[in-house]
mmCIF file of N, CA and C in Angstrom:
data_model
loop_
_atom_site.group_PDB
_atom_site.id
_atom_site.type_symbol
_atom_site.label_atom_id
_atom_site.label_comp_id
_atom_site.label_asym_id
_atom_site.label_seq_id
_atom_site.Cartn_x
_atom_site.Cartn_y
_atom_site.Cartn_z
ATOM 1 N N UNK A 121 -7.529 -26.745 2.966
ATOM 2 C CA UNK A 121 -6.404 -25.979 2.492
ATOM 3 C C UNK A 121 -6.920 -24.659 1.942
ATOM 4 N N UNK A 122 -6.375 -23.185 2.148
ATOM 5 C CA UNK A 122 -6.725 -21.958 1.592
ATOM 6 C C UNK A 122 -6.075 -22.049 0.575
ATOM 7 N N UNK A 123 -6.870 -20.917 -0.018
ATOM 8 C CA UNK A 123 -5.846 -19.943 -1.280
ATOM 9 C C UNK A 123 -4.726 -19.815 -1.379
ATOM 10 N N UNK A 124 -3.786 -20.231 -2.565
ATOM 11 C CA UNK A 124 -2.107 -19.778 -2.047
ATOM 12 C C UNK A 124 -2.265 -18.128 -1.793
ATOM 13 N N UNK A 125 -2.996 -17.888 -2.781
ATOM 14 C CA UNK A 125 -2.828 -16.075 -3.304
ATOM 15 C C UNK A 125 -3.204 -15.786 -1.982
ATOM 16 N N UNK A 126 -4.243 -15.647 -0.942
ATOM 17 C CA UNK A 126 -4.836 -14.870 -0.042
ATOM 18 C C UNK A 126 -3.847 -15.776 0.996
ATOM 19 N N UNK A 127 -3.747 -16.550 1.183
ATOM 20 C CA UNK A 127 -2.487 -16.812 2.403
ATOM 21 C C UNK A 127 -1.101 -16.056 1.610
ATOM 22 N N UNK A 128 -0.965 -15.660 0.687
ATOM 23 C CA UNK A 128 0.829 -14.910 0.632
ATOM 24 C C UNK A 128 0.020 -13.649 0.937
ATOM 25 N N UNK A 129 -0.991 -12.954 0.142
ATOM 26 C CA UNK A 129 -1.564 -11.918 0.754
ATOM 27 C C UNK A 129 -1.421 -11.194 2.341
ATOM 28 N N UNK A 130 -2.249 -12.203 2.993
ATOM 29 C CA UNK A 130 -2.056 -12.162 3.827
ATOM 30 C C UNK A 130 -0.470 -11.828 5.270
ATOM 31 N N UNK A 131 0.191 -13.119 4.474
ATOM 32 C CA UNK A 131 1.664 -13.084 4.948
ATOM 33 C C UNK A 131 2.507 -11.906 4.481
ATOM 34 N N UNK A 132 1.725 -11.275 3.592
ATOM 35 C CA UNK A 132 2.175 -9.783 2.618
ATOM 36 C C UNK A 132 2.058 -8.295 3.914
ATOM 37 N N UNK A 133 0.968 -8.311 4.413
ATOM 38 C CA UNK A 133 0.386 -7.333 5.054
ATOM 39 C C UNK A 133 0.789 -7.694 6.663
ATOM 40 N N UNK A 134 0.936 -9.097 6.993
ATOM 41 C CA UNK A 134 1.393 -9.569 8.282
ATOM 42 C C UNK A 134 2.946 -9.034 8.419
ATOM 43 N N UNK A 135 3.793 -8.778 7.467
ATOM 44 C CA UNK A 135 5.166 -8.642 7.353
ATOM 45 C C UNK A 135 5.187 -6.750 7.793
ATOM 46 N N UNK A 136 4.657 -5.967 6.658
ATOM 47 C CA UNK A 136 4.310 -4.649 7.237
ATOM 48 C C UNK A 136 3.682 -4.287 8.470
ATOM 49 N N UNK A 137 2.945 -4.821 8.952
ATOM 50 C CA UNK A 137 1.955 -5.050 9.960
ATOM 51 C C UNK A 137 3.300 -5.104 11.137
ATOM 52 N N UNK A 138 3.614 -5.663 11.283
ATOM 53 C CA UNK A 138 4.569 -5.912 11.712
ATOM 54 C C UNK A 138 6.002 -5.207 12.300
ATOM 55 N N UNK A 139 6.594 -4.916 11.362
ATOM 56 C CA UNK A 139 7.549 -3.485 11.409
ATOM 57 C C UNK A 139 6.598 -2.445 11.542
ATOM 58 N N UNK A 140 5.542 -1.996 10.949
ATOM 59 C CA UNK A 140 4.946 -0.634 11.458
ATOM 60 C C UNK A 140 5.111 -0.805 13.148
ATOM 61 N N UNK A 141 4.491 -1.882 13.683
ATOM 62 C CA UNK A 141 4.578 -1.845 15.026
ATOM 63 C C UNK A 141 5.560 -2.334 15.727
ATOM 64 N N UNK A 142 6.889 -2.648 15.269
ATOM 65 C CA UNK A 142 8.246 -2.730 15.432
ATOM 66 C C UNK A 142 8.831 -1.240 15.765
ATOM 67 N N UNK A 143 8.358 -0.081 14.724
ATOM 68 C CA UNK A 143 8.796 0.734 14.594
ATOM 69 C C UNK A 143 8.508 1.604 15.217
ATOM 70 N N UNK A 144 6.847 1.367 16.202
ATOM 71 C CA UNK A 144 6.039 2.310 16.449
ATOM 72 C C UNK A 144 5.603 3.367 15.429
ATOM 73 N N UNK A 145 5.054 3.045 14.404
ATOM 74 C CA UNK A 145 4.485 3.679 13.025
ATOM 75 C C UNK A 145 2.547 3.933 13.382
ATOM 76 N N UNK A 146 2.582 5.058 13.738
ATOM 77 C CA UNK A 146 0.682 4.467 13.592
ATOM 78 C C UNK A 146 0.276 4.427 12.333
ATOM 79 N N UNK A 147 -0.742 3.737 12.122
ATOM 80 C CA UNK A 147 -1.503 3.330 10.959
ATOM 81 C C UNK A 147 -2.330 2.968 11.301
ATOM 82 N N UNK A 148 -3.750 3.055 10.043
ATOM 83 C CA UNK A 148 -4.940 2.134 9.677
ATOM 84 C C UNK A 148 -4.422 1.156 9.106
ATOM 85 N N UNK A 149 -5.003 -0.238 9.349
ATOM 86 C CA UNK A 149 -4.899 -1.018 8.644
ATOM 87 C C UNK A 149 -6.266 -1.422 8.083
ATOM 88 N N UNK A 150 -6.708 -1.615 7.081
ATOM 89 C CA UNK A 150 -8.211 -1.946 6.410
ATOM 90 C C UNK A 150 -7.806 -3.024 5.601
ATOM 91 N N UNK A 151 -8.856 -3.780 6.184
ATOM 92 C CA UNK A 151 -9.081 -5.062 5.817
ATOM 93 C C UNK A 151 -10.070 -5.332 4.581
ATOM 94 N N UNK A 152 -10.652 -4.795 4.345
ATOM 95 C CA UNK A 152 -12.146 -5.124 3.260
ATOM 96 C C UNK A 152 -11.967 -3.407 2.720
ATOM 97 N N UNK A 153 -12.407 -3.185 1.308
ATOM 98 C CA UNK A 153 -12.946 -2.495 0.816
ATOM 99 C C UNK A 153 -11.678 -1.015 0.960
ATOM 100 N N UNK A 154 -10.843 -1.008 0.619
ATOM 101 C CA UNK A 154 -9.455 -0.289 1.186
ATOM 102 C C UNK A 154 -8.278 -0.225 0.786
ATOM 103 N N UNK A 155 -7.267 0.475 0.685
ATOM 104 C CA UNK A 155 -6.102 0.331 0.872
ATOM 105 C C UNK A 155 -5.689 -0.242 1.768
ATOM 106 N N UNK A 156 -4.803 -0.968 2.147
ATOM 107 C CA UNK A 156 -4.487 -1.706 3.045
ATOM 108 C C UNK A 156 -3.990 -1.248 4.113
ATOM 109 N N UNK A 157 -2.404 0.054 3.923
ATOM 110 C CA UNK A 157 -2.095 0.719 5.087
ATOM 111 C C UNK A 157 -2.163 2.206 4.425
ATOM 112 N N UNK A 158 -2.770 3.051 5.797
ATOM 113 C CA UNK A 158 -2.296 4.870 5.778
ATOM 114 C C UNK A 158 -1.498 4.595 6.897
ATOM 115 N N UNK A 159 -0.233 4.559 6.868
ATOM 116 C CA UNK A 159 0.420 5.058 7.811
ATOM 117 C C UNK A 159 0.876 6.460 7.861
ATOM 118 N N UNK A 160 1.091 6.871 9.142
ATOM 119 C CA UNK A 160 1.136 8.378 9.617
ATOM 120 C C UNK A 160 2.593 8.573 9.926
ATOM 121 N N UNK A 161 3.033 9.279 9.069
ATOM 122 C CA UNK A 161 4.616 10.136 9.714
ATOM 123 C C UNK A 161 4.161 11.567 9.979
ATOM 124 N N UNK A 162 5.359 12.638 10.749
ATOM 125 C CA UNK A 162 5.490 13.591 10.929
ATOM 126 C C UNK A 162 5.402 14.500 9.355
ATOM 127 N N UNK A 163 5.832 13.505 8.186
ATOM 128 C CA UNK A 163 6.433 14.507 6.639
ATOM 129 C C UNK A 163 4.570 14.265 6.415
ATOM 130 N N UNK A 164 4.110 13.589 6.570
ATOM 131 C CA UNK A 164 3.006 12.727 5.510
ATOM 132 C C UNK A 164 2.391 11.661 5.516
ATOM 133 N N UNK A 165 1.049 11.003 5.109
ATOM 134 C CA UNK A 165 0.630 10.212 5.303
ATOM 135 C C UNK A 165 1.003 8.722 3.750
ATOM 136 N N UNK A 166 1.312 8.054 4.195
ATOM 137 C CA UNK A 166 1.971 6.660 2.804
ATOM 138 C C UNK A 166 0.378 5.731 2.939
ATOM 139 N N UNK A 167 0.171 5.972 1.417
ATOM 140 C CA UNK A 167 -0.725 5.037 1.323
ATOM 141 C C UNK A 167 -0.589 3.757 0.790
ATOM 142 N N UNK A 168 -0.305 2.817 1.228
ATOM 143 C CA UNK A 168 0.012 1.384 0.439
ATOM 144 C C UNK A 168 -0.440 0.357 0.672
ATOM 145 N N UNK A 169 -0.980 -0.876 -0.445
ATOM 146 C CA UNK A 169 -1.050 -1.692 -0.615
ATOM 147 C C UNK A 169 -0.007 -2.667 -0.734
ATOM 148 N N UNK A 170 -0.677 -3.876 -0.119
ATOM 149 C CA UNK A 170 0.730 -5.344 -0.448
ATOM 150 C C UNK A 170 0.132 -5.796 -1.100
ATOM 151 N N UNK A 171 1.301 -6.422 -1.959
ATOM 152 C CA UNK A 171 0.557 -7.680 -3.223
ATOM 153 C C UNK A 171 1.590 -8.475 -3.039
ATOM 154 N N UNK A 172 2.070 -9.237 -2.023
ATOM 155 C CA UNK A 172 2.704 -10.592 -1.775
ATOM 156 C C UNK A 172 3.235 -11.368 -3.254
ATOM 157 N N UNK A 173 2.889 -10.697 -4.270
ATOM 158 C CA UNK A 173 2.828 -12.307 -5.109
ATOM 159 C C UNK A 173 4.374 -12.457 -5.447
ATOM 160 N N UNK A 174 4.713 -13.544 -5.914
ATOM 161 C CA UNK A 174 6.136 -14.103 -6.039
ATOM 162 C C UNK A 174 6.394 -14.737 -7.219
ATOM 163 N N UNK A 175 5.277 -14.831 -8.314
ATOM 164 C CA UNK A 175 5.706 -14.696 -9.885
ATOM 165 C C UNK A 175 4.279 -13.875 -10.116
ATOM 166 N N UNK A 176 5.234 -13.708 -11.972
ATOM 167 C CA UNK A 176 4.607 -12.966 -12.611
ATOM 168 C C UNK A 176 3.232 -13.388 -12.743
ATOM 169 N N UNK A 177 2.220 -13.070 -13.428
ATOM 170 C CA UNK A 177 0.564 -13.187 -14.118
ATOM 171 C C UNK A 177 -0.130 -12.025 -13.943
ATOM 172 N N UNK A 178 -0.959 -12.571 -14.383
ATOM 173 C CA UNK A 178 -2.459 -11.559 -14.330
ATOM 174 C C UNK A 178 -2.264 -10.495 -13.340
ATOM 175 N N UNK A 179 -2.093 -10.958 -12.559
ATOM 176 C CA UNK A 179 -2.407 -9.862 -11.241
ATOM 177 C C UNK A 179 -1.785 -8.710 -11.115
ATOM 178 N N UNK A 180 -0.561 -8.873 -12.181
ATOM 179 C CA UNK A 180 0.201 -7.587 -12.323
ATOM 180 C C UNK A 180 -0.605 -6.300 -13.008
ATOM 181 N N UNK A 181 -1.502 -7.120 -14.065
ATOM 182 C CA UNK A 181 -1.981 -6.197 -14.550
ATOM 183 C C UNK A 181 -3.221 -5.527 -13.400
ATOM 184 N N UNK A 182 -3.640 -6.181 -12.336
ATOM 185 C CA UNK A 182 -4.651 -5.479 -11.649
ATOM 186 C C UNK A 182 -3.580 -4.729 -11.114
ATOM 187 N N UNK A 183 -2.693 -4.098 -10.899
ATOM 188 C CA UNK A 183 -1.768 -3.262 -9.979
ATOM 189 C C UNK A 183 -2.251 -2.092 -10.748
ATOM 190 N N UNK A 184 -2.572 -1.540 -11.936
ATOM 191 C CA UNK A 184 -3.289 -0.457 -12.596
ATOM 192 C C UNK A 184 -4.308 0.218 -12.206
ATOM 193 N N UNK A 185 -5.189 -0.989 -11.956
ATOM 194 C CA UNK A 185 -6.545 -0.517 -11.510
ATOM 195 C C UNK A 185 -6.756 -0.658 -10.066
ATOM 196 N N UNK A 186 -5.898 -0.983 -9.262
ATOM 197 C CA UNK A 186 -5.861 -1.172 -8.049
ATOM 198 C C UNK A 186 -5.176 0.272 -7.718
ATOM 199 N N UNK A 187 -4.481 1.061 -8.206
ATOM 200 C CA UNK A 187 -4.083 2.186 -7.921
ATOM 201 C C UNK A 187 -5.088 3.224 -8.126
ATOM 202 N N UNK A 188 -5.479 2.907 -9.251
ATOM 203 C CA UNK A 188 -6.656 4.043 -9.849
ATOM 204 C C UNK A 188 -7.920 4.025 -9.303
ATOM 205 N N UNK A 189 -8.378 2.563 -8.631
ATOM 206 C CA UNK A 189 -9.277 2.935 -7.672
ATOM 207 C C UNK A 189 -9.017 3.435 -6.756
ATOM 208 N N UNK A 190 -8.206 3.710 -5.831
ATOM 209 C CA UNK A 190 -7.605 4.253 -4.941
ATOM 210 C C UNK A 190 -7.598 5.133 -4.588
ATOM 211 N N UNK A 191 -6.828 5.986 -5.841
ATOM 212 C CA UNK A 191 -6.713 6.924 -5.698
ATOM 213 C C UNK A 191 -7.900 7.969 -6.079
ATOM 214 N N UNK A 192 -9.293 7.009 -6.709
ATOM 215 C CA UNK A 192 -10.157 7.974 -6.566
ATOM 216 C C UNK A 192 -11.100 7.827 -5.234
ATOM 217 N N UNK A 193 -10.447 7.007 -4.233
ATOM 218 C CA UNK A 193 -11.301 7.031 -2.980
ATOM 219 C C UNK A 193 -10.538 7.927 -2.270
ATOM 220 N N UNK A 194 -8.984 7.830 -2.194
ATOM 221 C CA UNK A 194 -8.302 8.883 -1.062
ATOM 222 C C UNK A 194 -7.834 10.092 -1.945
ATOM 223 N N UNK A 195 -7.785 10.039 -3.204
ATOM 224 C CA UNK A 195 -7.121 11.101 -3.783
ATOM 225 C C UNK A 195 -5.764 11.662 -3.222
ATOM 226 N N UNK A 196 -4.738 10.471 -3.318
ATOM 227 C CA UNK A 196 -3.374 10.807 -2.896
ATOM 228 C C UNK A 196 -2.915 11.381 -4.511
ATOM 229 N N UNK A 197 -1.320 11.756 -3.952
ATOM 230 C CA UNK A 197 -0.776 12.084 -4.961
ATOM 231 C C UNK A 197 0.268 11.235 -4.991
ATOM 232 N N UNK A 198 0.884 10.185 -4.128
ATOM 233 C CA UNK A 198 1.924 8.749 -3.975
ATOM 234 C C UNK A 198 0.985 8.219 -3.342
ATOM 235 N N UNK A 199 1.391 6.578 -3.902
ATOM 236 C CA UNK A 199 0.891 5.147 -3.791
ATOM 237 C C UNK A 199 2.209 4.131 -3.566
ATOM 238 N N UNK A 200 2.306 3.289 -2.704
ATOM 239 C CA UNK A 200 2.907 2.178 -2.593
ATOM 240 C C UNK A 200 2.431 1.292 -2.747
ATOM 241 N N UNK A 201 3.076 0.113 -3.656
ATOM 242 C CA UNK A 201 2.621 -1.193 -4.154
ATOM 243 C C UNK A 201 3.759 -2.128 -3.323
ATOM 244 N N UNK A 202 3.538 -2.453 -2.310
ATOM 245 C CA UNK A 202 4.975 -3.439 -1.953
ATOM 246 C C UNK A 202 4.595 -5.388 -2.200
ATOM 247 N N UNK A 203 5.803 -5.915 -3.107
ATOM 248 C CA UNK A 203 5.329 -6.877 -3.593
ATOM 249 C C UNK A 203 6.341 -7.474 -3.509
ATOM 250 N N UNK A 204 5.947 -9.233 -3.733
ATOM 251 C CA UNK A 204 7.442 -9.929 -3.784
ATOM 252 C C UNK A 204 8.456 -9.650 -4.632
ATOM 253 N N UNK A 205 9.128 -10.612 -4.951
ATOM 254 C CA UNK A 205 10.512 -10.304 -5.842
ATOM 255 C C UNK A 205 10.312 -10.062 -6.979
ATOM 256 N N UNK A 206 9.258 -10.263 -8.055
ATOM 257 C CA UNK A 206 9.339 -10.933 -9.333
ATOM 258 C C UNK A 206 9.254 -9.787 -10.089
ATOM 259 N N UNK A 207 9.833 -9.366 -11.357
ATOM 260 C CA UNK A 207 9.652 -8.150 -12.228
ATOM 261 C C UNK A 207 8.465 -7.805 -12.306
ATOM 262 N N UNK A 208 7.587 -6.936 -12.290
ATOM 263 C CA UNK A 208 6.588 -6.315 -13.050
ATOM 264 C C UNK A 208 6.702 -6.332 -14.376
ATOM 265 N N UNK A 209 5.436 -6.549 -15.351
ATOM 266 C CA UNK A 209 5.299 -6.838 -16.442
ATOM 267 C C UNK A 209 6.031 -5.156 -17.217
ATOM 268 N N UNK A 210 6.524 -5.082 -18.490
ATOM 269 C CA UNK A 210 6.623 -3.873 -18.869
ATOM 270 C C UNK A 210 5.445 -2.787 -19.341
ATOM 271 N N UNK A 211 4.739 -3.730 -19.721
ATOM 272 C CA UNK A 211 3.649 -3.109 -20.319
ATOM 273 C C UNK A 211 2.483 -2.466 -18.920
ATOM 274 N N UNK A 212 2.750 -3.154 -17.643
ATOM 275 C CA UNK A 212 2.069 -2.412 -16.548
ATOM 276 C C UNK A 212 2.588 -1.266 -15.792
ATOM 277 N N UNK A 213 3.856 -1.427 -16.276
ATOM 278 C CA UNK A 213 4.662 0.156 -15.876
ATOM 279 C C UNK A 213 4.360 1.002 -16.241
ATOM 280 N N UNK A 214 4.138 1.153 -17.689
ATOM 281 C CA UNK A 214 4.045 1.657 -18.877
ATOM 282 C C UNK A 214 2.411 2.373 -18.463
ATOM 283 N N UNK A 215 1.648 1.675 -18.540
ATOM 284 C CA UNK A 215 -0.113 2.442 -17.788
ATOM 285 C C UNK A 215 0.318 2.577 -16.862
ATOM 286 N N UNK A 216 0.512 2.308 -15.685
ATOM 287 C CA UNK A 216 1.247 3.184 -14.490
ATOM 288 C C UNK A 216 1.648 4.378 -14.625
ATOM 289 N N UNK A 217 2.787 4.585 -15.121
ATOM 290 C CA UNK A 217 3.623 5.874 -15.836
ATOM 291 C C UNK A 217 2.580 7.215 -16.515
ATOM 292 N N UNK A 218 1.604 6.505 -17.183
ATOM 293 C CA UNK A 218 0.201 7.148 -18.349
ATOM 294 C C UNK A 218 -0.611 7.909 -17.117
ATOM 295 N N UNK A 219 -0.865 6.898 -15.928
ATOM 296 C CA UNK A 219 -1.574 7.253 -15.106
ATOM 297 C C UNK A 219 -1.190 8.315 -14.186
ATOM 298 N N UNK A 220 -0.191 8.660 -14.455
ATOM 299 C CA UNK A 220 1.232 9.687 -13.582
ATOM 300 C C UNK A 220 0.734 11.049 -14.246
ATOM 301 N N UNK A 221 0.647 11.013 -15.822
ATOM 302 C CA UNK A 221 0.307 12.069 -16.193
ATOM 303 C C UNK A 221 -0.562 12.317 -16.623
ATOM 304 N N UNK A 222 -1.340 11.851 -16.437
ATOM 305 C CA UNK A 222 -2.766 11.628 -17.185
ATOM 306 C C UNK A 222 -3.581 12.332 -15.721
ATOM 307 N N UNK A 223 -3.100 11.537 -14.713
ATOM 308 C CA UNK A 223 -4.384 11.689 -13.017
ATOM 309 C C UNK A 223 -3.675 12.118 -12.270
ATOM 310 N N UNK A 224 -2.564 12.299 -12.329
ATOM 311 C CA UNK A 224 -1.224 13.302 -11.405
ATOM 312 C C UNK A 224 -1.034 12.431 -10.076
ATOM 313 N N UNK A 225 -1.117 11.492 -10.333
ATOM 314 C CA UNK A 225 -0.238 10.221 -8.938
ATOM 315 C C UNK A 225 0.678 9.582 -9.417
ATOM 316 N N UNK A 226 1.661 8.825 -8.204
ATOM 317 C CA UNK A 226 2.556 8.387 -8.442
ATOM 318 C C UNK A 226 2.596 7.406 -8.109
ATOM 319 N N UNK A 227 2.956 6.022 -8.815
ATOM 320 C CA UNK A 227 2.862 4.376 -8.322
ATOM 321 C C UNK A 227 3.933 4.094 -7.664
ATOM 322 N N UNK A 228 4.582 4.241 -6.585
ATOM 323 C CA UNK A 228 6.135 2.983 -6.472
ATOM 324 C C UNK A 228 5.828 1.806 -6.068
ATOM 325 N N UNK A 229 6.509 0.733 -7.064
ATOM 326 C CA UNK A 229 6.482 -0.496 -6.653
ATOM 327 C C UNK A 229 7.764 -0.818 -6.149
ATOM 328 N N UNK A 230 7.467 -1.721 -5.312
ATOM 329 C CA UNK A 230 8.906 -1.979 -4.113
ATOM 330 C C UNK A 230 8.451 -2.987 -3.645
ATOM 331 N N UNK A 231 9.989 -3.645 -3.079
ATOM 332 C CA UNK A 231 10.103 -5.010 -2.394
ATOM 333 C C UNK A 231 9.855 -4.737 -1.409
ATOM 334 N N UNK A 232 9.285 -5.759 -0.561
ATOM 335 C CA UNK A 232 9.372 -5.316 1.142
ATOM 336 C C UNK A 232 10.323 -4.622 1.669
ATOM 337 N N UNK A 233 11.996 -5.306 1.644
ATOM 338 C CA UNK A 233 12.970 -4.772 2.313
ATOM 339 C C UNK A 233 13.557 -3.144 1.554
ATOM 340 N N UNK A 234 13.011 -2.626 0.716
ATOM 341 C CA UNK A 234 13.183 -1.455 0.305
ATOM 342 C C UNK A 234 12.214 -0.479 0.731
ATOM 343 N N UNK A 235 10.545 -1.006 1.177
ATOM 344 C CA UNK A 235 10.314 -0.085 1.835
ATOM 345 C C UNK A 235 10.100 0.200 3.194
ATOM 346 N N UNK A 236 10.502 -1.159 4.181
ATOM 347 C CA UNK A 236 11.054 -0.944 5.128
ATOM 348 C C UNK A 236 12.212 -0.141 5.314
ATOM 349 N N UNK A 237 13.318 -0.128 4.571
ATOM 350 C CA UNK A 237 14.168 0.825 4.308
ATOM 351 C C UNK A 237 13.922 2.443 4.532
ATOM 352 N N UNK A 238 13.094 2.719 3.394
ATOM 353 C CA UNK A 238 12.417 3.616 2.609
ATOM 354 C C UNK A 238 11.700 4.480 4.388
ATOM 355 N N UNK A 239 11.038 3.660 4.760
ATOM 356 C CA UNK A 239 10.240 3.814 6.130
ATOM 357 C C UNK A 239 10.782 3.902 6.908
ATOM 358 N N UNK A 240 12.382 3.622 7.144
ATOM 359 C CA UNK A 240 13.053 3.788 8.288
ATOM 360 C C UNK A 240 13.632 5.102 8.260
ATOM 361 N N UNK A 241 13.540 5.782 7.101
ATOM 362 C CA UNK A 241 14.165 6.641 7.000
ATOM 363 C C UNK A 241 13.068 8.512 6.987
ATOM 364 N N UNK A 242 11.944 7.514 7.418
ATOM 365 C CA UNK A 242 10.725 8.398 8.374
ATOM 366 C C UNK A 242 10.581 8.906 9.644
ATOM 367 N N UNK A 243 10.086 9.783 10.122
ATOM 368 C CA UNK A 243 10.204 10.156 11.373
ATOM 369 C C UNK A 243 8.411 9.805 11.488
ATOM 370 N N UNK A 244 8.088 8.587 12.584
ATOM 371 C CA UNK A 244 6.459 8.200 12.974
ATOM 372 C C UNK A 244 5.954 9.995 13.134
ATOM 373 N N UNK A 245 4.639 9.602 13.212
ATOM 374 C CA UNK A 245 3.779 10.892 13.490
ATOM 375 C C UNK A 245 3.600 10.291 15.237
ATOM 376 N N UNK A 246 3.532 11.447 16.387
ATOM 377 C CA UNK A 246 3.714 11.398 18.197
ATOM 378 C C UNK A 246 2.373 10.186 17.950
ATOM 379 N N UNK A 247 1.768 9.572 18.621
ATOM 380 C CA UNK A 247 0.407 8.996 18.763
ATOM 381 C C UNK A 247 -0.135 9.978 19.721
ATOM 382 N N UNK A 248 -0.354 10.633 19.590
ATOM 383 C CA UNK A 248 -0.900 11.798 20.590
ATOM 384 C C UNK A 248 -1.534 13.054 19.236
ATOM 385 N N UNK A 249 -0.645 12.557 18.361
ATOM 386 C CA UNK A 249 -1.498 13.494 16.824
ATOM 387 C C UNK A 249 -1.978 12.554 16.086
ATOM 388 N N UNK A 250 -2.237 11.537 16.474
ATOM 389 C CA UNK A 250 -2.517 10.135 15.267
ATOM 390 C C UNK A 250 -3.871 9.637 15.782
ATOM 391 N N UNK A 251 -4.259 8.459 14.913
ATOM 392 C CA UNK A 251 -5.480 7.843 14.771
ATOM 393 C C UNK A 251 -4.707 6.623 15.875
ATOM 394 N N UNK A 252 -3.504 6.404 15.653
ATOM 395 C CA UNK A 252 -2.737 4.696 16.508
ATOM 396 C C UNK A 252 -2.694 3.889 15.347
ATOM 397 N N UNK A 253 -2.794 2.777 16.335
ATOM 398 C CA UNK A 253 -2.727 1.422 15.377
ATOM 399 C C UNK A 253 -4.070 1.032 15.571
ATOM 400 N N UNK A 254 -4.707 1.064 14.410
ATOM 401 C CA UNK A 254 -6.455 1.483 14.498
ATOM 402 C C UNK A 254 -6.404 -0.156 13.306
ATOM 403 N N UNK A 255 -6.654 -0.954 13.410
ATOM 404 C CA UNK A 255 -7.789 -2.353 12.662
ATOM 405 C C UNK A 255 -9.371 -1.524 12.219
ATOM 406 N N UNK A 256 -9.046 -1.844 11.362
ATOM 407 C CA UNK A 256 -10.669 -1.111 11.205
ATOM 408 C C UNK A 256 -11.435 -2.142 9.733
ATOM 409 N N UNK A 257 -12.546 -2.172 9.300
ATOM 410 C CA UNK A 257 -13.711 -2.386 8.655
ATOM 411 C C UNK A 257 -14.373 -1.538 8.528
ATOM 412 N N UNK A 258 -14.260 -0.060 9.321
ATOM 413 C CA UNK A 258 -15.215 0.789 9.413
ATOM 414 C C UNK A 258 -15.361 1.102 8.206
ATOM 415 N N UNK A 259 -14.634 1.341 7.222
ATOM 416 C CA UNK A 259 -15.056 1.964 5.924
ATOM 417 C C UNK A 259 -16.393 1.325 5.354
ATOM 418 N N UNK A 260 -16.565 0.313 5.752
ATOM 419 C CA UNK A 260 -17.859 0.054 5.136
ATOM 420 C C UNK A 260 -19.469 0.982 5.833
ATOM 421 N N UNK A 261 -19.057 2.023 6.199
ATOM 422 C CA UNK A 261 -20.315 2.478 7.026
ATOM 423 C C UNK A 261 -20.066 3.731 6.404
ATOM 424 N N UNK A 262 -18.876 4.094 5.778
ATOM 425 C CA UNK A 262 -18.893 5.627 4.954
ATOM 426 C C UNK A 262 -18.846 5.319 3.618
ATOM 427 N N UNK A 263 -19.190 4.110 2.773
ATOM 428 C CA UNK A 263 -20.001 4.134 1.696
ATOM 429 C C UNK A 263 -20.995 4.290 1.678
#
């Protein structure tokens, strides 16, 4: 039997994974050592992570530092957190928010079906200006 956490994980990124290529969306997807998706529109590139989880704990509070590493590897200025249903803690909004003005990025956390939404209301980047639908690990060879 696996992990619950890394099988919803998983089923987290399989769901995006999914509609990106429903939608014809190119993206990286990175598996190890990464954000999970850059997908490519015509406006901009969305950098986001899934966090599947479906109650509250601990892990909310890594949504802090999971941004802030991040964003000092790609240096975006928006981040997507898409996660199950369950509230976010207040107090992780709250450093979220700090981190807004403090490092000049922006966290949204969202349900799946809001940023599928959110994404539909994107125009894809041609795959003829894109990377595609690229699987990659490579990042481990540009550390």
């Amino acid at each position: 039997m696996g992990n619950a956490i890394n099988e919803s994980g998983v089923e987290g990124e399989l769901l995006i994974k999914n509609f990106l290529n429903e939608n014809k969306f190119p993206y990286i997807h990175t598996k190890n050592k990464g954000i999970d998706f850059q997908i490519y529109t015509k406006e901009n590139t969305f950098y986001v992570d899934s966090k599947n989880q479906k109650k509250a704990g601990s892990v909310d509070e890594k949504l802090v530092q999971t941004a802030r590493k991040y964003w000092r590897k790609y240096n975006y200025k928006e981040v997507y957190i898409v996660c199950g249903t369950h509230k976010i803690d207040k107090e992780v909004l709250i450093s979220l928010e700090e981190d807004e003005v403090s490092h000049g990025y922006k966290t949204h956390i969202m349900v799946y079906q809001q940023f599928f939404d959110m994404m539909l209301s994107k125009t894809p980047k041609p795959a003829s200006e894109s990377l595609g639908s690229l699987e990659t690990t490579l990042e481990s060879f540009f550390e």
